[in-house]
Coordinates of C-alpha atoms in Angstrom, one line a residue:
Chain A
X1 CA 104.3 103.8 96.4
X2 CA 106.2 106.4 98.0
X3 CA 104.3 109.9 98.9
X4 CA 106.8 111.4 97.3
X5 CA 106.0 113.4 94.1
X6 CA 108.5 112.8 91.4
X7 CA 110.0 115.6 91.6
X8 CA 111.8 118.2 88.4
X9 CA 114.9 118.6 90.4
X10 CA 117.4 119.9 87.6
X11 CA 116.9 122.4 85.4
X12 CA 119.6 123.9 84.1
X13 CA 119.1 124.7 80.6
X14 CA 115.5 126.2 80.6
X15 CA 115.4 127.8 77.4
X16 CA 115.8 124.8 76.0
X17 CA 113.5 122.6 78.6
X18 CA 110.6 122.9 75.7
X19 CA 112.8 120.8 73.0
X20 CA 115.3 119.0 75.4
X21 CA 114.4 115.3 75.3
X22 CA 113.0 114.0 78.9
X23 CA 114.6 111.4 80.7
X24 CA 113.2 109.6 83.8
X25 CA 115.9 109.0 86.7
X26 CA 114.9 106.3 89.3
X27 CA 116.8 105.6 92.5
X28 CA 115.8 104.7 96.5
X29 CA 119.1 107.0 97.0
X30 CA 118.5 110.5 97.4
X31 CA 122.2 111.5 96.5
X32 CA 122.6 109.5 93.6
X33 CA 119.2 111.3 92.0
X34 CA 121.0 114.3 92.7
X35 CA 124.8 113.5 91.2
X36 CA 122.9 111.9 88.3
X37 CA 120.3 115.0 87.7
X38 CA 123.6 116.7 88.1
X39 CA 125.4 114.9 85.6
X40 CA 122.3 115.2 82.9
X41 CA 120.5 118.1 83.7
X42 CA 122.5 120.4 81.2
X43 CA 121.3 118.7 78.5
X44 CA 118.0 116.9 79.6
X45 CA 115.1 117.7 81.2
X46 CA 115.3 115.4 84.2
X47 CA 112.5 113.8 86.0
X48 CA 113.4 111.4 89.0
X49 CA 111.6 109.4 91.4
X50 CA 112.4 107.1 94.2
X51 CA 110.7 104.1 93.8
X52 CA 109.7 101.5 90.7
X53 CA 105.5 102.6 91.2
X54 CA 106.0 106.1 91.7
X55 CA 108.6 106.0 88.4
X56 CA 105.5 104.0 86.6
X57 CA 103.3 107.3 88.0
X58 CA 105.7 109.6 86.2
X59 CA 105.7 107.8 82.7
X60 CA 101.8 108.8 82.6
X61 CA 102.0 112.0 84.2
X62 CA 105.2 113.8 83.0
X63 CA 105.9 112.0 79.5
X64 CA 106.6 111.2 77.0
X65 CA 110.2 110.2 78.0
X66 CA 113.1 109.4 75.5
X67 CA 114.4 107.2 77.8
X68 CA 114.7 106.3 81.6
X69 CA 117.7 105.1 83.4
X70 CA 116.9 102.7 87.2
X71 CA 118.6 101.4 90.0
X72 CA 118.4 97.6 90.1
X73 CA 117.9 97.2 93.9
X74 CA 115.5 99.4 95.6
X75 CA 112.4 98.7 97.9
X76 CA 109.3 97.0 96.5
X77 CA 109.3 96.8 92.9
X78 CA 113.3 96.0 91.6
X79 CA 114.8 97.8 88.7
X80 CA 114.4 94.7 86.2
X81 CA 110.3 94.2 87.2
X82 CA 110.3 98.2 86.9
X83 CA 112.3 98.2 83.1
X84 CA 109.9 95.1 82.0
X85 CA 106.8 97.4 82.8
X86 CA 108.1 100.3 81.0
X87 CA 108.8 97.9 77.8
X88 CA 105.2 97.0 78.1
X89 CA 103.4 100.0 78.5
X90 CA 105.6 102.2 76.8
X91 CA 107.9 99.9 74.4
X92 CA 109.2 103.3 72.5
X93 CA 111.4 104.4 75.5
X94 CA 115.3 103.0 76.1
X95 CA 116.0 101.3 78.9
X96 CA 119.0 101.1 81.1
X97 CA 119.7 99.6 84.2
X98 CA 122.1 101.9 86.6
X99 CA 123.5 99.4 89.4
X100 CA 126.3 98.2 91.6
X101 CA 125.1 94.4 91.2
X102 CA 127.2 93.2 88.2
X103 CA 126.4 89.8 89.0
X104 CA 125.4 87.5 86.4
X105 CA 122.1 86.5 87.1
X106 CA 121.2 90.2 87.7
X107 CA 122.7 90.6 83.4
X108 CA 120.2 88.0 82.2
X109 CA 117.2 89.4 83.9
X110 CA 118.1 92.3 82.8
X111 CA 118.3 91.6 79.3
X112 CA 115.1 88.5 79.5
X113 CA 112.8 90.6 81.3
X114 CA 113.5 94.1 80.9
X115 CA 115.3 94.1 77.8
X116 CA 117.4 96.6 78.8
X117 CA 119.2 98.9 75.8
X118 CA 122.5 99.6 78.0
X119 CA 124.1 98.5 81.7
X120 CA 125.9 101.2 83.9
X121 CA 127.8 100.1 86.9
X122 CA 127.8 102.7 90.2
X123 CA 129.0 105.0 90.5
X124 CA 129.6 105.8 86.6
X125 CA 132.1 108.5 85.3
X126 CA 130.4 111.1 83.6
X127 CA 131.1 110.5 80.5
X128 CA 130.2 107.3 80.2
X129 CA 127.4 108.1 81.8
X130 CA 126.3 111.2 79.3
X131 CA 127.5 109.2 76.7
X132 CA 125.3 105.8 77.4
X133 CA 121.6 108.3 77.7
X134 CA 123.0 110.0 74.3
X135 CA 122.8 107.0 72.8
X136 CA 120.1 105.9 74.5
X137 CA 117.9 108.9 73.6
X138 CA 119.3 108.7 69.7
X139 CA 117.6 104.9 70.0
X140 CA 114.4 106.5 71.1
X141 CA 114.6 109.0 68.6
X142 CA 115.1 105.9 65.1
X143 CA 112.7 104.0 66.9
X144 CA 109.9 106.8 67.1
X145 CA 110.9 107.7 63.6
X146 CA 110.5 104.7 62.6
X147 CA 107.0 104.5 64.0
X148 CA 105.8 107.9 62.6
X149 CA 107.4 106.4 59.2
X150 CA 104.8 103.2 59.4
X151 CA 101.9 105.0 60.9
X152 CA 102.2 107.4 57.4
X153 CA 102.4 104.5 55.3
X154 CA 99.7 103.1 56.5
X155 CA 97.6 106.1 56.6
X156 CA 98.7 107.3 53.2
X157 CA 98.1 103.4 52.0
X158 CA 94.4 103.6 53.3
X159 CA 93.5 106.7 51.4
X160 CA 94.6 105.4 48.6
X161 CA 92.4 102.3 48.6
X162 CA 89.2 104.7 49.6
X163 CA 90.5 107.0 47.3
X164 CA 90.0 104.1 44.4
X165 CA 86.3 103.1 46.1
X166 CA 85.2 106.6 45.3
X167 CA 86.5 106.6 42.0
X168 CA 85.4 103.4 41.4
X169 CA 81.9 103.9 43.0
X170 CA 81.3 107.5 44.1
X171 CA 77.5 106.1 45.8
X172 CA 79.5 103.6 48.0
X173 CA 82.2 105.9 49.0
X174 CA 80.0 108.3 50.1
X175 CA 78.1 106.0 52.0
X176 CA 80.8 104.7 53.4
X177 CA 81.6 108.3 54.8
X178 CA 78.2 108.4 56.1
X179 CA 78.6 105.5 58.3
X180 CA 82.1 106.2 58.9
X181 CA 81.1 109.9 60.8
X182 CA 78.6 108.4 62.5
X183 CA 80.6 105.3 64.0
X184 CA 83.0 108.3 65.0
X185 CA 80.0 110.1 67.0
X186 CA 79.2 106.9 68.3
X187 CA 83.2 106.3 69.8
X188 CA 83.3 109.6 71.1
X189 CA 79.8 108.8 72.9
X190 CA 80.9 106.2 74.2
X191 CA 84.5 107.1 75.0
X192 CA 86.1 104.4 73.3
X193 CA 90.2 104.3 72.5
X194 CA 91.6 103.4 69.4
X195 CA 89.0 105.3 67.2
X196 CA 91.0 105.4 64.1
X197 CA 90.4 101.8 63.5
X198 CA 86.7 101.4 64.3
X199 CA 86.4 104.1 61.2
X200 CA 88.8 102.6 58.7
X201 CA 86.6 99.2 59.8
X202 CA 83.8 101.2 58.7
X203 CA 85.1 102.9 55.4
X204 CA 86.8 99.1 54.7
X205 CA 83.3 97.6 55.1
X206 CA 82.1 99.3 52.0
X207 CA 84.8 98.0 49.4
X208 CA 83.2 95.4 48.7
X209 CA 80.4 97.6 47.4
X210 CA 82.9 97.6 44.0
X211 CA 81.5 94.2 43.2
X212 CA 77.7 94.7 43.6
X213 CA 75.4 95.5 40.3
X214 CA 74.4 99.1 40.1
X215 CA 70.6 98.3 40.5
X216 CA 72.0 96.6 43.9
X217 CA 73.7 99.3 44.7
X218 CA 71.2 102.0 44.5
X219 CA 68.6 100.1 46.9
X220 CA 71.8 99.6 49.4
X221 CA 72.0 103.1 49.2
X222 CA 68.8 104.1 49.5
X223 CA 68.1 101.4 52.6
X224 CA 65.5 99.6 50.2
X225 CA 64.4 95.9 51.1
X226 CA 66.6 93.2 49.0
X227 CA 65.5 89.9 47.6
X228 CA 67.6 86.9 48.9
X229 CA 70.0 86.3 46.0
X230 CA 70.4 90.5 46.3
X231 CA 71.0 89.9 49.8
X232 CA 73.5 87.5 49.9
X233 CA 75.9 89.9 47.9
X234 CA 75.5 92.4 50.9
X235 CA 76.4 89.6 53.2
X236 CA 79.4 89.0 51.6
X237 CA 81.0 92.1 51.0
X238 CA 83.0 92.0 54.8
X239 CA 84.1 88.7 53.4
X240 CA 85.7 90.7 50.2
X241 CA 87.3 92.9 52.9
X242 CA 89.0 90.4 54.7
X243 CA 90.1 89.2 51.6
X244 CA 91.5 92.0 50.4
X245 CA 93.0 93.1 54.2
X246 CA 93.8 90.2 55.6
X247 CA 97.5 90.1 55.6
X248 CA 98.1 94.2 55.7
X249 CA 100.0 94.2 59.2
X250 CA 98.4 96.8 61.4
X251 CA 95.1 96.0 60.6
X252 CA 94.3 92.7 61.9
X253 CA 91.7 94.6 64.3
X254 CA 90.2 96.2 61.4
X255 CA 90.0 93.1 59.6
X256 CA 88.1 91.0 62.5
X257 CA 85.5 93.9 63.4
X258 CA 84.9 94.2 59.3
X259 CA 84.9 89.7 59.4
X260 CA 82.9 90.2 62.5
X261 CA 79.8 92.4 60.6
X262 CA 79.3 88.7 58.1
X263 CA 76.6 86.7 59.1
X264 CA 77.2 83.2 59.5
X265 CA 75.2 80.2 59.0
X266 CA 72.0 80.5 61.2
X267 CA 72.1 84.1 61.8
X268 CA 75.0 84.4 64.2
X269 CA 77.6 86.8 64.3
X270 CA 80.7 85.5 62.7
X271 CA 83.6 84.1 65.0
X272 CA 86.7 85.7 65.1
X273 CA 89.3 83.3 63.3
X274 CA 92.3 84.7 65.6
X275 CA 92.9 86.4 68.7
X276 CA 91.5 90.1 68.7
X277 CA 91.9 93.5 70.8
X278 CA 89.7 93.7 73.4
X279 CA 87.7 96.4 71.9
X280 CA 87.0 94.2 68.8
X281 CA 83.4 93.0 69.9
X282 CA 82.4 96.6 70.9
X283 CA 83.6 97.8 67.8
X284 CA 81.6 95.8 66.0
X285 CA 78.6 96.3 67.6
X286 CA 79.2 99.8 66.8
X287 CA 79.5 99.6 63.2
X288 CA 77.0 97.1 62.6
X289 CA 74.3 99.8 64.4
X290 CA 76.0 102.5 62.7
X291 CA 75.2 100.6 59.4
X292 CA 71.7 99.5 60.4
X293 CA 70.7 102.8 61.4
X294 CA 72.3 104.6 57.7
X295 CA 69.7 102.2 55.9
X296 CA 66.8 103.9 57.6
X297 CA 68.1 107.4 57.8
X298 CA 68.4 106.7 54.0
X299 CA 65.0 105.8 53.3
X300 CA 64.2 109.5 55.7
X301 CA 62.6 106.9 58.9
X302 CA 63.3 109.4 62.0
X303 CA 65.9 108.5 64.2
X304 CA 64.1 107.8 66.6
X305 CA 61.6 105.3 64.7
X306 CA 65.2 103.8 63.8
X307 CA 66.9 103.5 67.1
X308 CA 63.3 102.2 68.2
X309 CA 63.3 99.3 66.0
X310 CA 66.8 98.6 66.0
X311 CA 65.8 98.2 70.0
X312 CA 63.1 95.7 69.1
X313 CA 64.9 93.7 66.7
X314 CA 67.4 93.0 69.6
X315 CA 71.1 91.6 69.9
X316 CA 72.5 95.3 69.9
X317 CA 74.6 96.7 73.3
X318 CA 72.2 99.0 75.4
X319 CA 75.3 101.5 75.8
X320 CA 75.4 101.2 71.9
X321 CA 71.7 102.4 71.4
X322 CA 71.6 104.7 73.6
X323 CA 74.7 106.2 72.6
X324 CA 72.8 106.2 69.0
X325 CA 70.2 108.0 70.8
X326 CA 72.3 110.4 72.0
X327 CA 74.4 110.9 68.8
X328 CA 71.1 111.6 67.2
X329 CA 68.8 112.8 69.4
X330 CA 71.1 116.5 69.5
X331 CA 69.7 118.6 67.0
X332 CA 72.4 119.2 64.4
X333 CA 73.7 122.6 63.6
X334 CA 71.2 124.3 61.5
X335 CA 71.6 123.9 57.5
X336 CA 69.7 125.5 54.9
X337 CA 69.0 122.7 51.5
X338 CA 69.5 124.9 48.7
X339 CA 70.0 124.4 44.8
X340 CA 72.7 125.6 42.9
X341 CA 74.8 125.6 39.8
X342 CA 78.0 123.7 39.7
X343 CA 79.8 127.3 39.2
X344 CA 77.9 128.6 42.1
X345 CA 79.0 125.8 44.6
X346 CA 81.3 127.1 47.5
X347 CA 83.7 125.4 49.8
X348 CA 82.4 124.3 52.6
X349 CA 78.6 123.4 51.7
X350 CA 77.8 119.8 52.3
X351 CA 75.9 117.7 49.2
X352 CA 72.5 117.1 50.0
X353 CA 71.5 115.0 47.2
X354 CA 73.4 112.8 44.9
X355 CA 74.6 114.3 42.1
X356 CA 74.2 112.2 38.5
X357 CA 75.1 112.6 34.9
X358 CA 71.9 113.0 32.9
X359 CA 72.3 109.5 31.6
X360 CA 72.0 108.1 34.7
X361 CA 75.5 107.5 36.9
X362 CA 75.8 109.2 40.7
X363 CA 78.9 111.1 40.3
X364 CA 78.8 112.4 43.4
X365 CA 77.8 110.4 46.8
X366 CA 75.4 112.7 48.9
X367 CA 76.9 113.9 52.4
X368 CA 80.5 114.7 51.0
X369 CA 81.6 118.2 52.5
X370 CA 82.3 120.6 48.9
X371 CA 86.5 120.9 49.0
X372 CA 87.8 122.6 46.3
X373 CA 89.1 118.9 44.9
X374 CA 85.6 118.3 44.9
X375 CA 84.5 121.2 43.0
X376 CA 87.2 120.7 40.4
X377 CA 86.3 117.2 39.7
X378 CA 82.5 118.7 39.0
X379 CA 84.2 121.4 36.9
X380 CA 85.7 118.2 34.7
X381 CA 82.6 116.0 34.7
X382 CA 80.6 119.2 33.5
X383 CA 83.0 119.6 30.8
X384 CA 82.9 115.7 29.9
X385 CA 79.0 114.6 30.9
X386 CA 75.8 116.0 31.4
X387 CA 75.1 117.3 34.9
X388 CA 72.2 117.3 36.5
X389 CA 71.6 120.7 37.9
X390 CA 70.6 122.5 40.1
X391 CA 72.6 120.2 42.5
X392 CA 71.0 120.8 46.2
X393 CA 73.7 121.4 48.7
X394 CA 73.3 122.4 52.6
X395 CA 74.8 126.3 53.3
X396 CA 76.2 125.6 57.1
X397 CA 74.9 128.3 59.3
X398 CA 77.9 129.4 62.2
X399 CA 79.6 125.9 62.7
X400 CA 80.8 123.9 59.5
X401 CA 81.6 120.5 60.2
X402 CA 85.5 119.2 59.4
X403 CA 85.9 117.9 56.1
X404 CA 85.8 114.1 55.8
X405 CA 88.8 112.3 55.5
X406 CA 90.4 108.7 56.1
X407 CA 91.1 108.1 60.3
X408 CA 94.7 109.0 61.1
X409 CA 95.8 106.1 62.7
X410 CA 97.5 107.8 66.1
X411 CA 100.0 104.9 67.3
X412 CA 99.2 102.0 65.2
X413 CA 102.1 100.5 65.4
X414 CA 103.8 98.9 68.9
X415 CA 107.7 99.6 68.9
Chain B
X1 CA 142.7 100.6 101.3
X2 CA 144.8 103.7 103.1
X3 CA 143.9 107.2 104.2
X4 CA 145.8 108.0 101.1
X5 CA 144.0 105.7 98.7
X6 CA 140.6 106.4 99.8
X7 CA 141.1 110.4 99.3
X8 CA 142.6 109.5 95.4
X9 CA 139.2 107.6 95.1
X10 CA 137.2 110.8 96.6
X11 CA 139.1 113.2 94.4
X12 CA 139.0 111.3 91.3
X13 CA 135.2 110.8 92.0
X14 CA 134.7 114.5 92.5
X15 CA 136.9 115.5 89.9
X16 CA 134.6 113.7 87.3
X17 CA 131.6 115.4 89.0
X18 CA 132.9 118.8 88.4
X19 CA 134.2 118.2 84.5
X20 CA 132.8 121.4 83.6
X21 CA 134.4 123.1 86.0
X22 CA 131.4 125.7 86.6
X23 CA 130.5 127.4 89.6
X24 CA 127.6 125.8 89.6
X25 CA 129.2 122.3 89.5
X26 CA 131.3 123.6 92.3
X27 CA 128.5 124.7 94.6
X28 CA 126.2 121.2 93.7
X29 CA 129.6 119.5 94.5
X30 CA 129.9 120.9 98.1
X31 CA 126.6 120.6 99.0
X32 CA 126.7 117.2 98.0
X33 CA 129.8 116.5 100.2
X34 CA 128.3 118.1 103.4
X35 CA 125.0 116.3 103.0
X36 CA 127.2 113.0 102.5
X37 CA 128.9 113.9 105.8
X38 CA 125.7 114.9 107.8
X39 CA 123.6 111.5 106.4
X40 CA 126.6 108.7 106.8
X41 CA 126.8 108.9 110.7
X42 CA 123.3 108.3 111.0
X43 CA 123.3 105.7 108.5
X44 CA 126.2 104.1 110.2
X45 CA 124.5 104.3 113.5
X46 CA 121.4 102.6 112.3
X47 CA 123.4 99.9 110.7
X48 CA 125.3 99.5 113.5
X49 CA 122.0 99.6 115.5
X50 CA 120.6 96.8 113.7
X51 CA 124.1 94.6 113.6
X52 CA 123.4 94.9 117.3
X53 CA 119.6 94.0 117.9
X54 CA 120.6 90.9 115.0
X55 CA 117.6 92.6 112.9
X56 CA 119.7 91.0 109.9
X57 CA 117.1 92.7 107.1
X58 CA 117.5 95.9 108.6
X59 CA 121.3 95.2 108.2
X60 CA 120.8 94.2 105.0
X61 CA 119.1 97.7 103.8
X62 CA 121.5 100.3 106.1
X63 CA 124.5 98.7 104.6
X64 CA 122.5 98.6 101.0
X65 CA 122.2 102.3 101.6
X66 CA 125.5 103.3 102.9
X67 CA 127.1 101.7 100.2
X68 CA 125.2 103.4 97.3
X69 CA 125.5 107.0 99.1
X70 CA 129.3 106.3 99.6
X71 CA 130.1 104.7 95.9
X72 CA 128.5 107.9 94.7
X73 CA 130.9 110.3 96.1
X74 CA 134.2 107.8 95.6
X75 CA 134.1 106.5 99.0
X76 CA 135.6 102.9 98.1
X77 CA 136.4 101.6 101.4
X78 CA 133.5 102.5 103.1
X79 CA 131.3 101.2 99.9
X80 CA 133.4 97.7 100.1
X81 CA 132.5 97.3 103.6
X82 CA 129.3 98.3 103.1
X83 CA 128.8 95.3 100.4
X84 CA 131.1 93.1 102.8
X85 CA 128.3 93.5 105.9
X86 CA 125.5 93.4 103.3
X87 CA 126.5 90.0 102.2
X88 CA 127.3 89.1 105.8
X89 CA 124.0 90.1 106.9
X90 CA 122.1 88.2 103.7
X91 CA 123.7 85.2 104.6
X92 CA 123.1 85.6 107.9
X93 CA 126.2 85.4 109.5
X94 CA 125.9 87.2 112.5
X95 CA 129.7 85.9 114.0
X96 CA 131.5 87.9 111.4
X97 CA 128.7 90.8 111.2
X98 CA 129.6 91.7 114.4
X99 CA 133.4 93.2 113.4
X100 CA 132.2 95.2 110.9
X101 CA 130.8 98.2 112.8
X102 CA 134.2 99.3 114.4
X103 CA 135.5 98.7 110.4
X104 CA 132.9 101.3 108.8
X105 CA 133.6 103.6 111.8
X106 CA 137.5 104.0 111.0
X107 CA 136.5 103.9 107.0
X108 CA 134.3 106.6 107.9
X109 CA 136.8 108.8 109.7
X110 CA 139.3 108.4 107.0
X111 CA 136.7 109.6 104.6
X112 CA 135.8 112.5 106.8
X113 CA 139.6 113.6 106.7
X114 CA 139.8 113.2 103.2
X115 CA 136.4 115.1 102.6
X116 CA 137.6 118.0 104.9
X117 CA 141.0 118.7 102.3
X118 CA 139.2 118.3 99.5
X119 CA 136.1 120.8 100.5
X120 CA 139.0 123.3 101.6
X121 CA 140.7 122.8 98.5
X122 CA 137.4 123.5 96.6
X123 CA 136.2 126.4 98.6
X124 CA 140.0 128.1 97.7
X125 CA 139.6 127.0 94.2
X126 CA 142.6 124.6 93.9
X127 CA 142.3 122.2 91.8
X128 CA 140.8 118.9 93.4
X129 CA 142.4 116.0 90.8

């Protein structure tokens, strides 16, 4: 790589430079950088560098880029092996090749490899040249759109289905949640990537909490010991999951860390059926201690007693544990358990018990931060079923934790 | 190409690089012009240089280089010459590499000439097109 620092050479329109799409210039000749940040820089902020690795540098360290624009022939890495690393690392961003070599082979490379959006031939009028990135950056713009459309889809999809498991089974959903924030303390221990989908794997891994008999139910939630036949509904409820996930594109990761939590025959962990993400095994490894470790918290074992014979059990990660350890071994901001009446509930306050009608259903899962959606609903149930008061809720002291909600996926979806 | 054809190719070049007609545009535009006419000799030289000592990749890369800085400013001779000795040199044929220096020296005076009228037209603000 060159010493040179990509450089900001042209910068005409800085009130603008905030909003002004980015484009990325690469050429081994210092005057064409120059005529071509010329030519853009009214209405583009303009990056440029003057070789393929130090272009690469610039994607990750002065991005995000609408679209970036490289000589074909330049000194170690050529324009076409430069363009084919940009579509894979950063597929979103329009491509086009700027060169004198209009030869044929150098068009089907081009368009094989790099996948170029657009050609230019040197030197190239101004217009064209104007009019090609305008284009180019419009292309960027629909395919981004159409990116941010899918990721809200998805993300609006996935709260519906959790929104149905808590109407459906208010115990399990708030379980769920449970595990879910923990898994999350757990990726941020351990500084894993793609976060959103280890906790929509661990929301998803409760669905299947819909089908078990309420009796079943309570000792899940409570982390009490099941018979075998009791059992074996546990142990299938991934299995329902996958089911129920298994063709929603976008979550076949999801899907094989929830398949991955099934037992199968003889004990072992569950093959994946199809090639995964490389943070599939970790992630499931994660959930499963997250899930583990909810069972004894749930019958009140200390943590550490928990992480202890999670350790002693065996076929966990060490950097799992001990980020368990660490995750729980912080004392948590201080909360005071106190009881109240429905009416004297406030925003904010966490659930600290479940809260059941007086014949018998939870209405409420424990652990669910008070929202005001939250205290409406109890405003209906009181006006419908018997509540059980006082309901004991935990008054945050200074810090109040952020209010549960379903993992935003961030890019879930590859251009 | 003639002296006359090769400054038509300069001034439509630099007329498209001052569209706007700022003074800004002119300003980029003449620096551009005197750095072109300070880099080409020595790019020329080192060519020539490496025509010489039959270092046929270093050939290959001075010619590669004059002909992308002189294509840039509408230099059309001197950027077909360029791709002439950089297709001489790939193939390696040093017999007919050897004319090509004296040819990019007289391309390169013709573009000097033409360069000089249009910079003076510029600097009076005549129009360059």
């Amino acid at each position: 790589m060159s010493d040179e620092l990509p450089t900001e050479l042209w910068r005409r329109a800085p009130a603008f430079a905030g909003e002004a799409p980015s484009i990325l210039l690469v050429d081994d000749e210092p005057t064409v950088l120059q005529t071509l940040s010329h030519q853009l820089g009214g209405n583009y902020r303009v990056v440029t560098a003057p070789d393929g690795l130090t272009a690469l540098d610039a994607l990750d360290r002065h991005g995000p880029f609408a679209a970036i624009v490289s000589d074909m022939r330049m000194p170690g890495m050529d324009g076409i092996e430069l363009l084919e690393q940009v579509r894979l690392r950063h597929p979103e961003i329009s491509r086009v090749l700027h060169t004198a070599q209009a030869d044929l082979s150098s068009a089907i490379s081009a368009i094989n490899e790099g996948q170029v959006f657009r050609f230019l031939c040197k030197p190239c009028p101004t217009r064209e040249l104007r009019g090609t990135v305008r284009d180019a950056v419009e292309h960027h713009r629909l395919v981004t759109a159409e990116r941010e459309i899918l990721d809200k889809t998805l993300r609006t999809s996935l709260q519906a289905l959790f929104g149905c498991l808590e109407l459906a089974s208010p115990q399990a959903f708030a379980r769920a949640g449970r595990i879910r924030d923990l898994v999350g303390e757990l990726c941020r221990e351990l500084g894993l990537s793609n976060v959103w989908e280890i906790e929509v794997a661990a929301m998803a891994s409760q669905l299947g909490a819909v089908t078990l008999p309420p009796s079943v139910l309570q000792k899940l939630d409570r982390g009490l010991p099941l018979p075998d036949d009791e059992q074996k509904m546990i142990d299938a409820m991934p299995g329902i999951t996958a089911r129920l996930l298994g063709d929603v594109p976008m979550l076949e990761d999801v899907v094989e860390i929830v398949r991955g939590l099934q037992p199968a025959d003889g004990g072992e962990p569950h093959a994946p059926v199809r090639p995964s993400g490389p943070m599939v095994p970790v992630a499931i490894d994660v959930l499963r201690a997250a899930i583990e470790f909810e069972a004894f918290a749930s019958r009140d074992v200390a943590a550490e007693n928990a992480v202890a014979v999670l350790e002693e059990r065996g076929g966990y990660d060490a950097e799992v544990l001990a980020a368990l350890r660490r995750a729980r071994g912080v004392t948590a901001p201080q909360e005071t358990v106190r009881p109240f009446r429905v009416g004297e509930l406030e925003v904010g306050m966490r659930i600290a018990e479940d809260v059941v009608a007086v014949n018998g259903p939870v209405l409420i899962g424990r652990g669910l931060l008070v929202t005001e959606m939250l205290l409406e609903r109890l405003t209906n149930y009181k006006h419908i079923v018997q509540i059980v008061e006082p309901i004991w809720a935990a008054v945050p002291g200074t810090s109040v934790s952020a209010p549960p909600a379903v993992p935003v996926p961030r890019s879930a979806v590859a251009a | 190409m003639t002296v006359r054809g090769t400054t038509l190719s300069i001034r439509a070049r630099i007329a498209d690089l001052i569209e706007d007609d700022t003074p800004e545009e002119v300003a980029f535009t003449e620096r551009l012009i005197v750095s072109f006419l300070d880099r080409a000799p020595v790019l020329l030289a080192d060519l020539t240089a490496a025509i010489g000592t039959a270092d046929l990749d270093a050939a290959v890369h001075w010619a590669h280089t004059l002909k992308g800085a002189s294509a840039n400013l509408g230099v059309d001779t001197l950027a077909s010459l360029c791709a002439e000795a950089e297709r001489l040199a790939e193939e390696a044929r040093s017999d007919l590499l050897a004319a090509q220096p004296a040819l990019l020296e007289s391309a390169l005076a013709e573009a000097g000439t033409a360069f000089a009228e249009v910079l003076g037209d510029l600097r009076s603000g005549r129009p360059t097109g």
